[in-house]
Backbone as a printed PyTorch tensor [residue, N CA C, xyz], in Angstrom:
tensor([[[ 92.5300,  73.2290, 176.9510],
         [ 91.2080,  73.9890, 177.0630],
         [ 90.9540,  74.3140, 178.3730]],

        [[ 90.4070,  75.4670, 178.6330],
         [ 89.9860,  75.9130, 179.9010],
         [ 88.9590,  75.1350, 180.6070]],

        [[ 88.4110,  75.3010, 181.8820],
         [ 87.4550,  74.6270, 182.5900],
         [ 86.0780,  75.0620, 181.5810]],

        [[ 86.0680,  76.1070, 181.1720],
         [ 84.9750,  76.6480, 180.3310],
         [ 85.3400,  76.8510, 179.0070]],

        [[ 84.5310,  76.5960, 177.9440],
         [ 84.8940,  76.6900, 176.6050],
         [ 84.2530,  77.9500, 176.1440]],

        [[ 84.9700,  78.7900, 175.4280],
         [ 84.3990,  79.9670, 174.8100],
         [ 84.0010,  79.8710, 173.4080]],

        [[ 82.7670,  80.0830, 173.0890],
         [ 82.2790,  79.9770, 171.8010],
         [ 81.8020,  81.3470, 171.1600]],

        [[ 82.7370,  81.7670, 170.0820],
         [ 82.1900,  82.9730, 169.4540],
         [ 81.2340,  82.8010, 168.5260]],

        [[ 80.2410,  83.6010, 168.6060],
         [ 78.9920,  83.4240, 167.7670],
         [ 78.9430,  84.7430, 166.9520]],

        [[ 79.0060,  84.7520, 165.6530],
         [ 78.9680,  85.8900, 164.7800],
         [ 77.6450,  85.8630, 163.9830]],

        [[ 76.9390,  86.7890, 164.0930],
         [ 75.7220,  87.2750, 163.0880],
         [ 75.3130,  88.5650, 163.3810]],

        [[ 74.8620,  89.1240, 162.2540],
         [ 74.3190,  90.4900, 162.5550],
         [ 72.8540,  90.5180, 163.0470]],

        [[ 72.2710,  89.1820, 163.1650],
         [ 70.8640,  88.9550, 163.4740],
         [ 70.8350,  88.4480, 164.9130]],

        [[ 70.3910,  89.2430, 165.8550],
         [ 70.2220,  88.8720, 167.3250],
         [ 69.3880,  87.5370, 167.4800]],

        [[ 68.4560,  87.3090, 166.4980],
         [ 67.6240,  86.1470, 166.6240],
         [ 68.5250,  84.8190, 166.3380]],

        [[ 69.2930,  84.9840, 165.3780],
         [ 70.1990,  83.9380, 164.9540],
         [ 71.1630,  83.6020, 166.1330]],

        [[ 71.6490,  84.6370, 166.7730],
         [ 72.5690,  84.4400, 167.9940],
         [ 71.8510,  83.7740, 169.0430]],

        [[ 70.6660,  84.1180, 169.3220],
         [ 69.7630,  83.5240, 170.2940],
         [ 69.5920,  81.8700, 169.9330]],

        [[ 69.3730,  81.7810, 168.6850],
         [ 68.9390,  80.3060, 168.2650],
         [ 70.3180,  79.3790, 168.6030]],

        [[ 71.3850,  79.9830, 168.4120],
         [ 72.6210,  79.3100, 168.7020],
         [ 72.6910,  79.0290, 170.1370]],

        [[ 72.5190,  80.0120, 170.9620],
         [ 72.7640,  79.9010, 172.4160],
         [ 71.8330,  78.9020, 172.8770]],

        [[ 70.4650,  78.9280, 172.4630],
         [ 69.5430,  77.9490, 172.9810],
         [ 69.7450,  76.6140, 172.6640]],

        [[ 70.2040,  76.5310, 171.2990],
         [ 70.3570,  75.1420, 170.7830],
         [ 71.6760,  74.4880, 171.6130]],

        [[ 72.7330,  75.2770, 171.8430],
         [ 73.9250,  74.6270, 172.4550],
         [ 73.5690,  74.4270, 174.0240]],

        [[ 72.8270,  75.2770, 174.4690],
         [ 72.5600,  75.0770, 176.0400],
         [ 73.8490,  75.6000, 176.7460]],

        [[ 73.9680,  75.0940, 177.8990],
         [ 75.1240,  75.5190, 178.7980],
         [ 76.2180,  74.5160, 178.4960]],

        [[ 75.8130,  73.2730, 177.9910],
         [ 76.8580,  72.2440, 177.8700],
         [ 76.2750,  71.2630, 176.7940]],

        [[ 76.8640,  71.3200, 175.5920],
         [ 76.2080,  70.5070, 174.4690],
         [ 76.3340,  69.0970, 174.5510]],

        [[ 77.4480,  68.5850, 175.3290],
         [ 77.4720,  67.1660, 175.6880],
         [ 78.1910,  66.9420, 177.0390]],

        [[ 78.0540,  65.9250, 177.6830],
         [ 78.5200,  65.6530, 178.9990],
         [ 80.0540,  65.7320, 178.9710]],

        [[ 80.6700,  65.3070, 177.9610],
         [ 82.1730,  65.1940, 177.9890],
         [ 83.0520,  66.3150, 177.5110]],

        [[ 82.1360,  67.5380, 177.4240],
         [ 82.7470,  68.8280, 176.9420],
         [ 82.5830,  69.7700, 178.1100]],

        [[ 83.4390,  70.7280, 178.1080],
         [ 83.2260,  71.7660, 179.3450],
         [ 81.9780,  72.6640, 179.1000]],

        [[ 81.4400,  73.4030, 180.0940],
         [ 80.3980,  74.2230, 179.9580],
         [ 80.8190,  75.2670, 179.0390]],

        [[ 79.8610,  75.9530, 178.4050],
         [ 80.1560,  77.0710, 177.4510],
         [ 80.0370,  78.3650, 177.8560]],

        [[ 80.7960,  79.3610, 177.3840],
         [ 80.5990,  80.8130, 177.6120],
         [ 80.5310,  81.2960, 176.2610]],

        [[ 79.5000,  82.1470, 175.9940],
         [ 79.2730,  82.7110, 174.6010],
         [ 79.9000,  84.0200, 174.6620]],

        [[ 80.4630,  84.4130, 173.5160],
         [ 80.9710,  85.6300, 173.1220],
         [ 80.2600,  86.0430, 171.8510]],

        [[ 79.2910,  87.1660, 171.9340],
         [ 78.5770,  87.2810, 170.5210],
         [ 79.2020,  88.5750, 169.9040]],

        [[ 79.3130,  88.4950, 168.6300],
         [ 79.8540,  89.5610, 167.9040],
         [ 78.7290,  89.6830, 166.5940]],

        [[ 78.5310,  91.0770, 166.2890],
         [ 77.7470,  91.4010, 165.2330],
         [ 78.3810,  91.9720, 164.0770]],

        [[ 79.7470,  92.2100, 164.1610],
         [ 80.3980,  92.8270, 163.1250],
         [ 81.8130,  92.0270, 162.7970]],

        [[ 82.3940,  92.2620, 161.5900],
         [ 83.6640,  91.5320, 161.2580],
         [ 84.7430,  92.1670, 162.2050]],

        [[ 84.9310,  93.4530, 162.4230],
         [ 85.9720,  94.0140, 163.3470],
         [ 85.7690,  93.3310, 164.7080]],

        [[ 84.6540,  93.0560, 165.3220],
         [ 84.5210,  92.6480, 166.5860],
         [ 85.1140,  91.1410, 166.6020]],

        [[ 84.7540,  90.3350, 165.4740],
         [ 85.2140,  89.0470, 165.2820],
         [ 86.7760,  88.8790, 165.3290]],

        [[ 87.3370,  89.7890, 164.4190],
         [ 88.7730,  89.8120, 164.3950],
         [ 89.3940,  90.1850, 165.6710]],

        [[ 88.8090,  91.2030, 166.3950],
         [ 89.4590,  91.6890, 167.6590],
         [ 89.4140,  90.6510, 168.8180]],

        [[ 88.2850,  89.8340, 168.7390],
         [ 88.2020,  88.7800, 169.7740],
         [ 89.1380,  87.7250, 169.4940]],

        [[ 89.2480,  87.2030, 168.1390],
         [ 90.2210,  86.1610, 167.9890],
         [ 91.6640,  86.7150, 168.1050]],

        [[ 91.9740,  87.9340, 167.9710],
         [ 93.3440,  88.4680, 168.2850],
         [ 93.5810,  88.3780, 169.6890]],

        [[ 92.5590,  88.6840, 170.5060],
         [ 92.7270,  88.4710, 171.9430],
         [ 93.1460,  87.0670, 172.4620]],

        [[ 92.5020,  86.0660, 171.7480],
         [ 92.6710,  84.6660, 172.0890],
         [ 91.7050,  84.0890, 172.9010]],

        [[ 91.7770,  82.9190, 173.2110],
         [ 90.8830,  82.2520, 174.2250],
         [ 89.5930,  81.7890, 173.5960]],

        [[ 89.5430,  81.7580, 172.2300],
         [ 88.2290,  81.2640, 171.7900],
         [ 88.4120,  79.8610, 171.3460]],

        [[ 87.5320,  79.0950, 171.5710],
         [ 87.6620,  77.4220, 171.3900],
         [ 86.9910,  77.0740, 170.0980]],

        [[ 85.8210,  77.7650, 169.7260],
         [ 85.0670,  77.4180, 168.4910],
         [ 84.4220,  78.6570, 168.0780]],

        [[ 84.4100,  78.8410, 166.7330],
         [ 83.6340,  79.9740, 166.0530],
         [ 82.3700,  79.3990, 165.5560]],

        [[ 81.3690,  80.2410, 165.6370],
         [ 79.9990,  79.8950, 164.9390],
         [ 79.7780,  81.0580, 164.1780]],

        [[ 79.7080,  80.9890, 162.8360],
         [ 79.6310,  82.0110, 161.9560],
         [ 78.3370,  81.8760, 161.1570]],

        [[ 77.6860,  82.9310, 160.9730],
         [ 76.3830,  82.9620, 160.1760],
         [ 76.7080,  83.3100, 158.7170]],

        [[ 76.4730,  82.2250, 157.9160],
         [ 76.7190,  82.3960, 156.4830],
         [ 75.8310,  83.4210, 155.6810]],

        [[ 74.7960,  83.7630, 156.3690],
         [ 73.7140,  84.5650, 155.8540],
         [ 73.8600,  86.0330, 156.4410]],

        [[ 74.8570,  86.3790, 157.2990],
         [ 75.0280,  87.6300, 157.8970],
         [ 75.4510,  88.5730, 156.7420]],

        [[ 75.1930,  89.9930, 157.1600],
         [ 75.3730,  91.0750, 156.0920],
         [ 76.1150,  92.2610, 156.9700]],

        [[ 76.9860,  92.9020, 156.4740],
         [ 77.5240,  92.9280, 155.0310],
         [ 78.4770,  92.0070, 154.9590]],

        [[ 79.0280,  91.3250, 155.9790],
         [ 80.1610,  90.4710, 155.8200],
         [ 79.6110,  88.9970, 156.1650]],

        [[ 79.4610,  88.2050, 155.1050],
         [ 78.8430,  86.7850, 155.3410],
         [ 79.8260,  85.9670, 156.0680]],

        [[ 79.3540,  84.8900, 156.7220],
         [ 80.1550,  84.1580, 157.5660],
         [ 81.0460,  83.1970, 156.6810]],

        [[ 80.7560,  82.9290, 155.5510],
         [ 81.6550,  82.2530, 154.5840],
         [ 82.9440,  82.9520, 154.2290]],

        [[ 82.8110,  84.1700, 153.9080],
         [ 83.8840,  85.1170, 153.7340],
         [ 84.6250,  85.2730, 154.9020]],

        [[ 83.9290,  85.5640, 155.9920],
         [ 84.6880,  85.7080, 157.4380],
         [ 85.4880,  84.4470, 157.5980]],

        [[ 84.9950,  83.3740, 157.4300],
         [ 85.6430,  82.1330, 157.8310],
         [ 86.8970,  81.8530, 156.9570]],

        [[ 86.8350,  82.1740, 155.7430],
         [ 88.0540,  82.0570, 154.9050],
         [ 88.9790,  83.1190, 155.3570]],

        [[ 88.5740,  84.3870, 155.6150],
         [ 89.5280,  85.2760, 155.9180],
         [ 90.3250,  84.9130, 157.2740]],

        [[ 89.5870,  84.4060, 158.3710],
         [ 90.1830,  84.1690, 159.6320],
         [ 91.0200,  82.9100, 159.5330]],

        [[ 90.6530,  81.9750, 158.6580],
         [ 91.4380,  80.7420, 158.4460],
         [ 92.8350,  81.2930, 157.7720]],

        [[ 92.9280,  82.3650, 157.0340],
         [ 94.1560,  82.7460, 156.4600],
         [ 94.8980,  83.6980, 157.3570]],

        [[ 94.1580,  84.4550, 158.2380],
         [ 94.9120,  85.4690, 159.0280],
         [ 95.1290,  85.1590, 160.5170]],

        [[ 94.3900,  84.2440, 161.0340],
         [ 94.5140,  83.9070, 162.4730],
         [ 95.4430,  82.6760, 162.7950]],

        [[ 96.5120,  82.8630, 163.2980],
         [ 97.2540,  81.6640, 163.7290],
         [ 96.6280,  80.7880, 164.5870]],

        [[ 96.7510,  79.5050, 164.3590],
         [ 96.0220,  78.4780, 165.1350],
         [ 94.4420,  78.8620, 165.2630]],

        [[ 93.9020,  79.1800, 164.1780],
         [ 92.4360,  79.6170, 164.2210],
         [ 91.6160,  78.3620, 164.6680]],

        [[ 90.7750,  78.7850, 165.6780],
         [ 89.8690,  77.7850, 166.2990],
         [ 89.0620,  77.1170, 165.0570]],

        [[ 88.4990,  76.0120, 165.5240],
         [ 87.5070,  75.2360, 164.5380],
         [ 86.2350,  76.1360, 164.2760]],

        [[ 85.8560,  76.1690, 163.0110],
         [ 84.6170,  77.0250, 162.7310],
         [ 83.3430,  76.1020, 162.3050]],

        [[ 82.2030,  76.4690, 162.8010],
         [ 80.9750,  75.8190, 162.6340],
         [ 80.2790,  76.9890, 161.8010]],

        [[ 79.8190,  76.6920, 160.5990],
         [ 79.3170,  77.6220, 159.7190],
         [ 77.7860,  77.3490, 159.5290]],

        [[ 76.9910,  78.4010, 159.8170],
         [ 75.4520,  78.3070, 159.6770],
         [ 75.2210,  78.5570, 158.0900]],

        [[ 74.6700,  77.5770, 157.4720],
         [ 74.2740,  77.9050, 155.9660],
         [ 72.7480,  77.9230, 155.7520]],

        [[ 72.4140,  78.7040, 154.8240],
         [ 70.7890,  78.8160, 154.3510],
         [ 70.2440,  77.6760, 153.7260]],

        [[ 71.0380,  76.8900, 152.9900],
         [ 70.4140,  75.7380, 152.3900],
         [ 71.4780,  74.6350, 152.3320]],

        [[ 70.9920,  73.3280, 152.3460],
         [ 71.9610,  72.2200, 152.2060],
         [ 72.8210,  72.3320, 151.0090]],

        [[ 72.2910,  72.7890, 149.8840],
         [ 72.9960,  72.9730, 148.7570],
         [ 74.3320,  73.9140, 148.8110]],

        [[ 74.3720,  74.7750, 149.8560],
         [ 75.4110,  75.5900, 150.1300],
         [ 76.6680,  74.8880, 150.8720]],

        [[ 76.6380,  73.6750, 151.0230],
         [ 77.7290,  72.9990, 151.9350],
         [ 78.9640,  73.0240, 151.0300]],

        [[ 78.8700,  73.0580, 149.6960],
         [ 80.1510,  73.2410, 148.8890],
         [ 80.8660,  74.5860, 149.2060]],

        [[ 80.0660,  75.6520, 149.2930],
         [ 80.4810,  76.8670, 149.6360],
         [ 81.2100,  76.9180, 151.1960]],

        [[ 80.5950,  76.1020, 152.0960],
         [ 81.4330,  75.9160, 153.3540],
         [ 82.5420,  75.2020, 153.3050]],

        [[ 82.7570,  74.2960, 152.4530],
         [ 83.9970,  73.6480, 151.9650],
         [ 85.1140,  74.5470, 151.5370]],

        [[ 84.4550,  75.4350, 150.5790],
         [ 85.4150,  76.5010, 149.9880],
         [ 85.9660,  77.4470, 151.0890]],

        [[ 85.0790,  77.7170, 152.0300],
         [ 85.5420,  78.6830, 153.0830],
         [ 86.5280,  78.1590, 154.0610]],

        [[ 86.6500,  76.8460, 154.0030],
         [ 87.4420,  75.9900, 154.8810],
         [ 86.8530,  75.8910, 156.2170]],

        [[ 85.5090,  75.9380, 156.3730],
         [ 84.7590,  75.5650, 157.7020],
         [ 85.0530,  74.2150, 158.0150]],

        [[ 85.0550,  73.8710, 159.3980],
         [ 85.2560,  72.6020, 159.7760],
         [ 84.0000,  71.7730, 159.8660]],

        [[ 82.8830,  72.4560, 159.9990],
         [ 81.5460,  71.8180, 159.8830],
         [ 80.4670,  72.8240, 159.4080]],

        [[ 79.4680,  72.4360, 159.0300],
         [ 78.3380,  73.3160, 158.6220],
         [ 76.9490,  72.6180, 159.0270]],

        [[ 75.9950,  73.4740, 159.4730],
         [ 74.7640,  73.0230, 159.6850],
         [ 73.7980,  74.1360, 158.9750]],

        [[ 72.5370,  73.6970, 158.7260],
         [ 71.5660,  74.6300, 158.1720],
         [ 70.7740,  75.4660, 159.1110]],

        [[ 70.4190,  76.6590, 158.6250],
         [ 69.3610,  77.4070, 159.2410],
         [ 68.0590,  77.0730, 159.0430]],

        [[ 67.0310,  77.0860, 159.7190],
         [ 67.1650,  77.5130, 161.2100],
         [ 67.8030,  76.4410, 161.9150]],

        [[ 68.4650,  76.6380, 162.9860],
         [ 69.2200,  75.8230, 163.7490],
         [ 68.4880,  74.6580, 164.4700]],

        [[ 68.7750,  73.3870, 164.2230],
         [ 68.1580,  72.3110, 164.7740],
         [ 68.9290,  71.9160, 165.9490]],

        [[ 68.2830,  71.9920, 167.1080],
         [ 68.9780,  71.9510, 168.5070],
         [ 69.9430,  70.6280, 168.4980]],

        [[ 69.3850,  69.4230, 168.2740],
         [ 70.1030,  68.1860, 168.5590],
         [ 71.3800,  68.1920, 167.7050]],

        [[ 71.1540,  68.4060, 166.3830],
         [ 72.2530,  68.2110, 165.3430],
         [ 73.1830,  69.2590, 165.5130]],

        [[ 72.8390,  70.5660, 165.9820],
         [ 73.7080,  71.6600, 166.3040],
         [ 74.6260,  71.2740, 167.4770]],

        [[ 73.8990,  70.8130, 168.5030],
         [ 74.6960,  70.5190, 169.7220],
         [ 75.6530,  69.4130, 169.5270]],

        [[ 75.2980,  68.3700, 168.7420],
         [ 76.2600,  67.2360, 168.4400],
         [ 77.4540,  67.8340, 167.5990]],

        [[ 77.2760,  68.5810, 166.6660],
         [ 78.2870,  69.1210, 165.7720],
         [ 79.2820,  70.0670, 166.5250]],

        [[ 78.6790,  70.9350, 167.4740],
         [ 79.4760,  71.7990, 168.2220],
         [ 80.2950,  71.0080, 169.2760]],

        [[ 79.6410,  69.9600, 169.9380],
         [ 80.3500,  69.2200, 170.9360],
         [ 81.6140,  68.4860, 170.2010]],

        [[ 81.3590,  68.0730, 168.9670],
         [ 82.5040,  67.3200, 168.2020],
         [ 83.5830,  68.2840, 167.9690]],

        [[ 83.3710,  69.5070, 167.5200],
         [ 84.3190,  70.5100, 167.3630],
         [ 85.0190,  70.8640, 168.7330]],

        [[ 84.3290,  70.9560, 169.7880],
         [ 84.9810,  71.2480, 171.0590],
         [ 85.7610,  70.0030, 171.4800]],

        [[ 85.4890,  68.9280, 171.1570],
         [ 86.3050,  67.6680, 171.4750],
         [ 87.6280,  67.7550, 170.6040]],

        [[ 87.5630,  68.1160, 169.2360],
         [ 88.6680,  68.3240, 168.5410],
         [ 89.6330,  69.3360, 169.0950]],

        [[ 89.0160,  70.4980, 169.4790],
         [ 89.9840,  71.5480, 170.1030],
         [ 90.4550,  70.9900, 171.3160]],

        [[ 89.7680,  70.3030, 172.1110],
         [ 90.2580,  69.7390, 173.4070],
         [ 91.4340,  68.8310, 173.1550]],

        [[ 91.2090,  68.0180, 172.0740],
         [ 92.3320,  67.0790, 171.8230],
         [ 93.5280,  67.8270, 171.4420]],

        [[ 93.5110,  68.8120, 170.6110],
         [ 94.6680,  69.5100, 170.0140],
         [ 95.3610,  70.3030, 171.2060]],

        [[ 94.5850,  70.9310, 172.0530],
         [ 95.0980,  71.5450, 173.0520],
         [ 95.8220,  70.7810, 174.2320]],

        [[ 95.5110,  69.4480, 174.2660],
         [ 96.0510,  68.5960, 175.2500],
         [ 97.4760,  68.2120, 175.0810]]])
């Protein structure tokens, strides 16, 4: 993993993308690298960014429209070689089974709760760091 971790944030809602940025901060935990955010509002932008490479974790909004994060997650897990870990934002705790179906590595509910979100994101960054080592 690079000295900075790149986190792709996909949502059609700028407020959701802002919630993610604010919850993660510059560094979600002391043992993970500082974060650089790459924001995407459309599915083609997500696919293009992943094709370029260099993404350490994806945060996908399950409530995004017209392409929901759950479908996007399943698609990128099928199509992107060495797909980075995915943190899925879900609307209700009852949607956790859909996150499993989509093959997300983790899921948190909206609105984003900063401490839980940062802990989950840091865990995924650690996993990516361990795989890359």
